[in-house]
Short mmCIF file of C-alpha atoms in Angstrom, two decimals:
data_model
loop_
_atom_site.label_atom_id
_atom_site.label_comp_id
_atom_site.label_asym_id
_atom_site.label_seq_id
_atom_site.Cartn_x
_atom_site.Cartn_y
_atom_site.Cartn_z
CA PHE C 661 88.47 -70.43 37.66
CA MET C 662 92.15 -71.45 37.61
CA PRO C 663 92.31 -71.28 33.76
CA VAL C 664 91.19 -67.63 33.99
CA ILE C 665 93.96 -66.81 36.46
CA LYS C 666 96.46 -68.70 34.30
CA SER C 667 95.45 -66.69 31.23
CA LEU C 668 95.76 -63.44 33.18
CA ALA C 669 99.22 -64.46 34.42
CA GLU C 670 100.36 -65.40 30.91
CA HIS C 671 99.26 -61.95 29.76
CA GLN C 672 101.77 -60.27 32.09
CA VAL C 673 105.06 -58.72 31.02
CA ASP C 674 107.57 -57.37 33.51
CA PRO C 675 107.69 -53.59 32.83
CA VAL C 676 111.33 -53.41 33.97
CA THR C 677 112.84 -56.23 31.90
CA GLY C 678 110.18 -56.58 29.19
CA THR C 679 110.10 -60.31 29.91
CA PRO C 680 106.85 -62.33 30.02
CA TYR C 681 106.06 -64.05 33.31
CA HIS C 682 106.93 -67.73 33.62
CA VAL C 683 103.63 -69.40 34.54
CA VAL C 684 102.93 -72.93 35.77
CA LYS C 685 99.46 -74.21 36.60
CA GLY C 686 99.73 -77.24 38.85
CA HIS C 687 103.41 -77.81 39.66
CA ASP C 688 103.76 -81.54 40.43
CA VAL C 689 106.34 -81.08 43.19
CA LEU C 690 104.50 -78.26 44.96
CA ARG C 691 101.16 -80.00 44.63
CA ALA C 692 102.56 -83.19 46.17
CA THR C 693 103.97 -81.15 49.05
CA ILE C 694 100.75 -79.25 49.70
CA PHE C 695 98.24 -82.06 49.35
CA GLY C 696 100.24 -85.23 49.83
CA SER C 697 101.91 -87.95 47.83
CA LYS C 698 101.79 -91.72 47.81
CA GLN C 699 105.59 -91.62 47.69
CA SER C 700 106.02 -89.64 50.92
CA SER C 701 104.46 -89.53 54.37
CA LEU C 702 106.26 -86.38 55.53
CA PRO C 703 104.09 -83.64 57.04
CA LEU C 704 103.61 -80.46 55.03
CA ASN C 705 105.75 -78.35 57.35
CA ASP C 706 108.66 -80.79 57.60
CA PRO C 707 111.78 -78.57 57.22
CA GLN C 708 113.51 -80.95 54.83
CA LEU C 709 110.39 -81.25 52.67
CA VAL C 710 109.99 -77.45 52.58
CA GLN C 711 113.65 -76.97 51.61
CA SER C 712 113.52 -79.66 48.94
CA THR C 713 110.32 -78.22 47.49
CA LEU C 714 111.73 -74.70 47.33
CA GLU C 715 114.86 -75.97 45.59
CA GLN C 716 112.72 -77.63 42.91
CA ILE C 717 110.14 -74.90 42.33
CA CYS C 718 112.27 -71.78 42.61
CA PRO C 719 114.17 -70.48 39.55
CA SER C 720 117.86 -71.08 39.13
CA PRO C 721 120.18 -68.14 39.95
CA ASN C 722 120.52 -67.18 36.29
CA GLU C 723 116.70 -66.87 36.03
CA SER C 724 116.03 -65.19 39.37
CA TRP C 725 115.30 -61.87 37.61
CA LYS C 726 112.29 -63.37 35.82
CA LYS C 727 108.84 -63.34 37.45
CA HIS C 728 107.73 -66.89 38.26
CA VAL C 729 104.09 -67.69 39.04
CA ILE C 730 102.77 -71.06 40.25
CA ILE C 731 98.99 -71.50 40.45
CA GLU C 732 97.48 -74.13 42.73
CA GLY C 733 93.98 -74.76 43.99
CA ASN C 734 91.46 -77.19 45.38
CA SER C 735 88.00 -77.51 46.84
CA PHE C 736 87.42 -77.62 50.59
CA PRO C 737 86.45 -80.40 51.27
CA SER C 738 87.81 -82.18 48.23
CA ALA C 739 87.07 -85.39 46.32
CA GLY C 740 84.26 -87.84 46.88
CA PRO C 741 84.03 -90.13 49.92
CA ASP C 742 85.34 -93.12 47.96
CA ALA C 743 87.87 -91.33 45.77
CA ASP C 744 91.32 -92.86 45.32
CA ASN C 745 93.73 -89.97 45.80
CA SER C 746 97.02 -89.12 47.44
CA PHE C 747 95.75 -86.68 50.07
CA ARG C 748 97.51 -86.96 53.41
CA VAL C 749 94.10 -86.90 55.01
CA GLN C 750 91.08 -88.32 53.22
CA ARG C 751 87.51 -87.10 53.27
CA GLN C 752 85.80 -88.69 56.29
CA ARG C 753 82.36 -90.30 56.34
CA ASP C 754 81.84 -89.56 60.03
CA TRP C 755 81.80 -85.80 59.37
CA ILE C 756 78.07 -86.05 58.69
CA GLU C 757 77.62 -87.13 62.33
CA MET C 758 79.46 -84.06 63.67
CA THR C 759 78.32 -80.49 64.17
CA PRO C 760 79.85 -77.79 61.94
CA GLU C 761 81.79 -76.56 64.98
CA GLN C 762 83.17 -80.04 65.63
CA ILE C 763 84.21 -80.35 61.99
CA ALA C 764 85.87 -76.92 61.99
CA THR C 765 87.97 -77.78 65.05
CA SER C 766 88.71 -81.37 64.05
CA GLU C 767 92.40 -82.12 63.49
CA VAL C 768 91.40 -84.33 60.57
CA ALA C 769 89.33 -81.64 58.84
CA LEU C 770 92.02 -79.01 59.46
CA ASN C 771 94.39 -81.15 57.41
CA HIS C 772 92.03 -81.90 54.52
CA PRO C 773 92.81 -81.45 51.68
CA THR C 774 95.72 -79.54 53.21
CA ASN C 775 96.56 -77.59 56.34
CA LEU C 776 96.39 -73.93 55.33
CA TYR C 777 98.04 -72.75 58.55
CA GLN C 778 101.03 -75.05 58.06
CA PHE C 779 101.34 -74.19 54.37
CA TYR C 780 101.34 -70.44 54.96
CA ASP C 781 103.69 -70.54 57.94
CA ALA C 782 106.15 -72.88 56.19
CA PHE C 783 106.38 -71.13 52.82
CA SER C 784 105.54 -67.44 53.32
CA PRO C 785 109.05 -66.55 54.58
CA TYR C 786 110.46 -67.59 51.19
CA VAL C 787 107.83 -66.89 48.51
CA ASP C 788 104.95 -64.47 47.91
CA ILE C 789 101.62 -66.18 48.62
CA LYS C 790 98.19 -64.92 47.63
CA PHE C 791 94.84 -66.66 48.06
CA ILE C 792 91.86 -66.15 45.74
CA VAL C 793 88.66 -67.47 47.29
CA LEU C 794 86.13 -68.60 44.69
CA HIS C 795 82.68 -68.54 46.28
CA ARG C 796 79.68 -70.36 44.85
CA PRO C 797 76.20 -69.74 46.29
CA TYR C 798 75.54 -72.24 49.10
CA LEU C 799 72.46 -73.92 47.64
CA ASP C 800 74.13 -74.27 44.22
CA THR C 801 77.10 -75.93 45.91
CA ILE C 802 74.91 -78.44 47.74
CA ALA C 803 72.73 -79.20 44.72
CA SER C 804 75.76 -79.86 42.51
CA LYS C 805 76.77 -82.87 44.66
CA MET C 806 73.51 -83.66 46.44
CA ASP C 807 74.14 -87.42 46.35
CA TRP C 808 77.31 -87.01 48.45
CA ASP C 809 77.40 -87.42 52.23
CA GLU C 810 74.14 -89.41 52.20
CA GLY C 811 72.13 -86.62 50.59
CA PRO C 812 71.67 -82.85 50.56
CA GLU C 813 71.29 -82.46 54.33
CA GLY C 814 74.41 -84.47 55.11
CA HIS C 815 76.37 -82.72 52.37
CA SER C 816 75.29 -79.29 53.65
CA HIS C 817 76.39 -80.31 57.14
CA VAL C 818 79.91 -81.03 55.91
CA ILE C 819 80.08 -77.93 53.73
CA SER C 820 78.98 -75.74 56.66
CA GLY C 821 81.79 -77.14 58.80
CA PHE C 822 84.39 -76.36 56.16
CA LEU C 823 83.06 -72.86 55.53
CA LEU C 824 83.46 -72.21 59.24
CA LEU C 825 86.99 -73.64 59.13
CA LEU C 826 87.95 -71.57 56.09
CA SER C 827 86.41 -68.38 57.50
CA ARG C 828 88.53 -68.67 60.65
CA PHE C 829 91.72 -69.09 58.65
CA LEU C 830 90.95 -66.21 56.29
CA MET C 831 89.76 -63.74 58.93
CA GLY C 832 92.82 -64.61 61.01
CA HIS C 833 95.10 -63.93 58.04
CA LEU C 834 93.83 -60.69 56.54
CA TYR C 835 97.27 -59.37 55.61
CA GLY C 836 100.56 -60.84 54.48
CA ALA C 837 103.86 -59.50 53.20
CA ALA C 838 103.73 -57.00 50.38
CA PRO C 839 104.61 -58.39 46.90
CA ASP C 840 108.28 -59.38 46.62
CA ALA C 841 108.86 -58.65 50.32
CA ALA C 842 109.54 -62.31 51.10
CA VAL C 843 112.15 -62.51 48.36
CA ALA C 844 113.71 -59.12 49.07
CA GLY C 845 113.56 -59.48 52.83
CA GLY C 846 111.64 -56.24 53.10
CA GLY C 847 108.71 -55.18 55.25
CA GLY C 848 105.24 -53.89 54.54
CA SER C 849 101.93 -55.67 54.32
CA ALA C 850 99.20 -56.20 51.76
CA PRO C 851 95.90 -58.11 51.61
CA LEU C 852 96.64 -61.83 51.70
CA TRP C 853 93.39 -62.91 50.07
CA THR C 854 90.43 -61.67 48.10
CA ILE C 855 87.12 -63.15 47.07
CA VAL C 856 85.52 -63.82 43.69
CA CYS C 857 81.78 -64.51 43.46
CA ALA C 858 81.17 -67.15 40.78
CA ASP C 859 77.56 -66.07 40.33
CA LYS C 860 78.60 -62.46 39.62
CA LEU C 861 80.57 -63.67 36.60
CA SER C 862 77.54 -65.33 35.02
CA SER C 863 75.52 -63.72 32.24
CA LYS C 864 72.39 -64.91 34.07
CA GLU C 865 72.99 -62.12 36.60
CA TYR C 866 72.77 -59.34 34.01
CA ASP C 867 70.31 -57.92 31.50
CA THR C 868 72.81 -57.85 28.66
CA GLN C 869 75.94 -59.71 27.61
CA GLN C 870 77.79 -56.38 27.64
CA GLN C 871 77.05 -56.01 31.36
CA ALA C 872 78.37 -59.51 32.03
CA VAL C 873 81.58 -58.79 30.09
CA ALA C 874 82.03 -55.53 31.97
CA ALA C 875 81.69 -57.36 35.30
CA GLN C 876 84.30 -59.90 34.23
CA GLU C 877 86.65 -57.08 33.19
CA HIS C 878 86.18 -55.37 36.56
CA VAL C 879 87.10 -58.57 38.38
CA LEU C 880 90.20 -59.16 36.22
CA SER C 881 91.42 -55.61 36.76
CA TYR C 882 90.91 -55.91 40.51
CA LEU C 883 92.69 -59.28 40.66
CA ALA C 884 95.68 -58.00 38.68
CA ASN C 885 95.99 -55.10 41.10
CA PHE C 886 95.58 -57.42 44.10
CA LEU C 887 98.31 -59.72 42.76
CA GLY C 888 100.64 -56.83 41.94
CA TRP C 889 100.56 -57.58 38.21
CA PRO C 890 101.01 -54.69 35.74
CA GLN C 891 98.60 -55.73 32.97
CA GLN C 892 95.01 -55.34 34.17
CA SER C 893 93.12 -56.09 30.97
CA CYS C 894 92.86 -59.49 29.31
CA PRO C 895 90.25 -59.69 26.54
CA LYS C 896 90.47 -63.47 26.12
CA CYS C 897 90.86 -64.58 29.73
CA PHE C 898 87.25 -65.76 29.99
CA ASN C 899 87.23 -67.62 26.68
CA GLY C 900 87.43 -70.94 28.53
CA TRP C 901 84.90 -69.97 31.21
CA HIS C 902 81.86 -72.26 31.15
CA GLU C 903 78.65 -71.16 32.80
CA SER C 904 76.38 -73.69 34.46
CA ASP C 905 73.24 -74.53 32.52
CA LYS C 906 71.66 -76.48 35.38
CA THR C 907 68.22 -75.67 36.72
CA SER C 908 67.86 -73.86 40.04
CA PRO C 909 68.81 -75.64 43.30
CA GLU C 910 65.17 -75.48 44.37
CA GLU C 911 64.10 -77.40 41.26
CA ARG C 912 66.80 -80.02 41.74
CA MET C 913 66.41 -80.57 45.49
CA GLY C 914 62.74 -79.81 46.02
CA GLU C 915 60.98 -77.20 48.13
CA LYS C 916 61.05 -79.20 51.38
CA THR C 917 64.79 -79.89 51.31
CA THR C 918 65.56 -76.34 50.22
CA LYS C 919 63.60 -74.96 53.16
CA ILE C 920 65.56 -77.17 55.59
CA LEU C 921 68.86 -76.03 54.08
CA MET C 922 67.91 -72.38 54.47
CA ASP C 923 68.36 -72.87 58.22
CA LYS C 924 71.99 -73.80 57.47
CA VAL C 925 72.32 -70.66 55.35
CA ASN C 926 70.96 -68.47 58.15
CA ALA C 927 73.32 -70.09 60.68
CA LEU C 928 76.29 -68.94 58.60
CA GLU C 929 75.23 -65.30 58.44
CA GLY C 930 78.20 -63.11 59.33
CA ILE C 931 80.58 -66.06 58.92
CA TRP C 932 80.40 -66.84 55.22
CA PRO C 933 81.10 -65.42 52.75
CA PRO C 934 84.04 -63.69 54.48
CA ARG C 935 84.26 -59.97 53.91
CA ARG C 936 87.09 -57.47 53.99
CA ARG C 937 86.83 -53.72 53.48
CA GLU C 938 89.12 -53.72 50.43
CA ASP C 939 86.73 -55.98 48.52
CA ASP C 940 84.31 -53.23 47.57
CA LEU C 941 83.47 -54.03 43.96
CA PRO C 942 79.77 -54.74 43.27
CA GLU C 943 81.00 -58.03 41.75
CA GLN C 944 82.51 -58.99 45.12
CA GLN C 945 79.29 -58.69 47.12
CA CYS C 946 78.60 -62.42 47.12
CA ARG C 947 75.19 -63.80 47.96
CA MET C 948 75.17 -66.71 50.33
#
């Protein structure tokens, strides 16, 4: 979904200066700070690391009038069990032996692939931060990587723990500073995050292609408003969006496994997907 957000950002023009936004998807310095680097062992909230990162990602004084947008993202949890990556904390095999509650309160899991609490607390005083939560239906998520974590049941165990972890962060951080408040030193609050339902963007959910396009346009308009961006329409933003052509999770995992996993789904009722009153579009009513 990041390419869609990038396209929407590149479509923006500052109405005051008439200048297009400067957009970066995946800033190497910021990404290394958030997720880790093989060149550094400093914690995410180390004051010197935060200062150094801000100096490298923020515009120079002669460009401070221009809107700068950096887009970052990742899956929670992220990467396969044997992946070679630079995360400060790697995906753990023993998570499949823990309960979802134990995973959600584990210091290791709280820092994989990054510590959201530390990131927000360290950087929100200096820059505007917004989170867009991309939700995929639970069974689709499990079926897409059903050979991970020793099979669908183990994988669902880990995913449930991280959904619990993420829900607690999000519901504990409903509001943040209003756009530009961090930079201007002003007050006010605005929603810190919003949710996008991946399935609601798929043409499979609608009777006609026109209905699917309308749903995508609704979501783009809402996101632009949420982000405080002036241009709410973007006809080509979904040009790079690829819908899944896989069969249903039930067909891939089998009836017996699917029935077992439904108990996991029911256990997360009221926890995931997270809901906030501002997210009232039909396209934001995610199915678990």
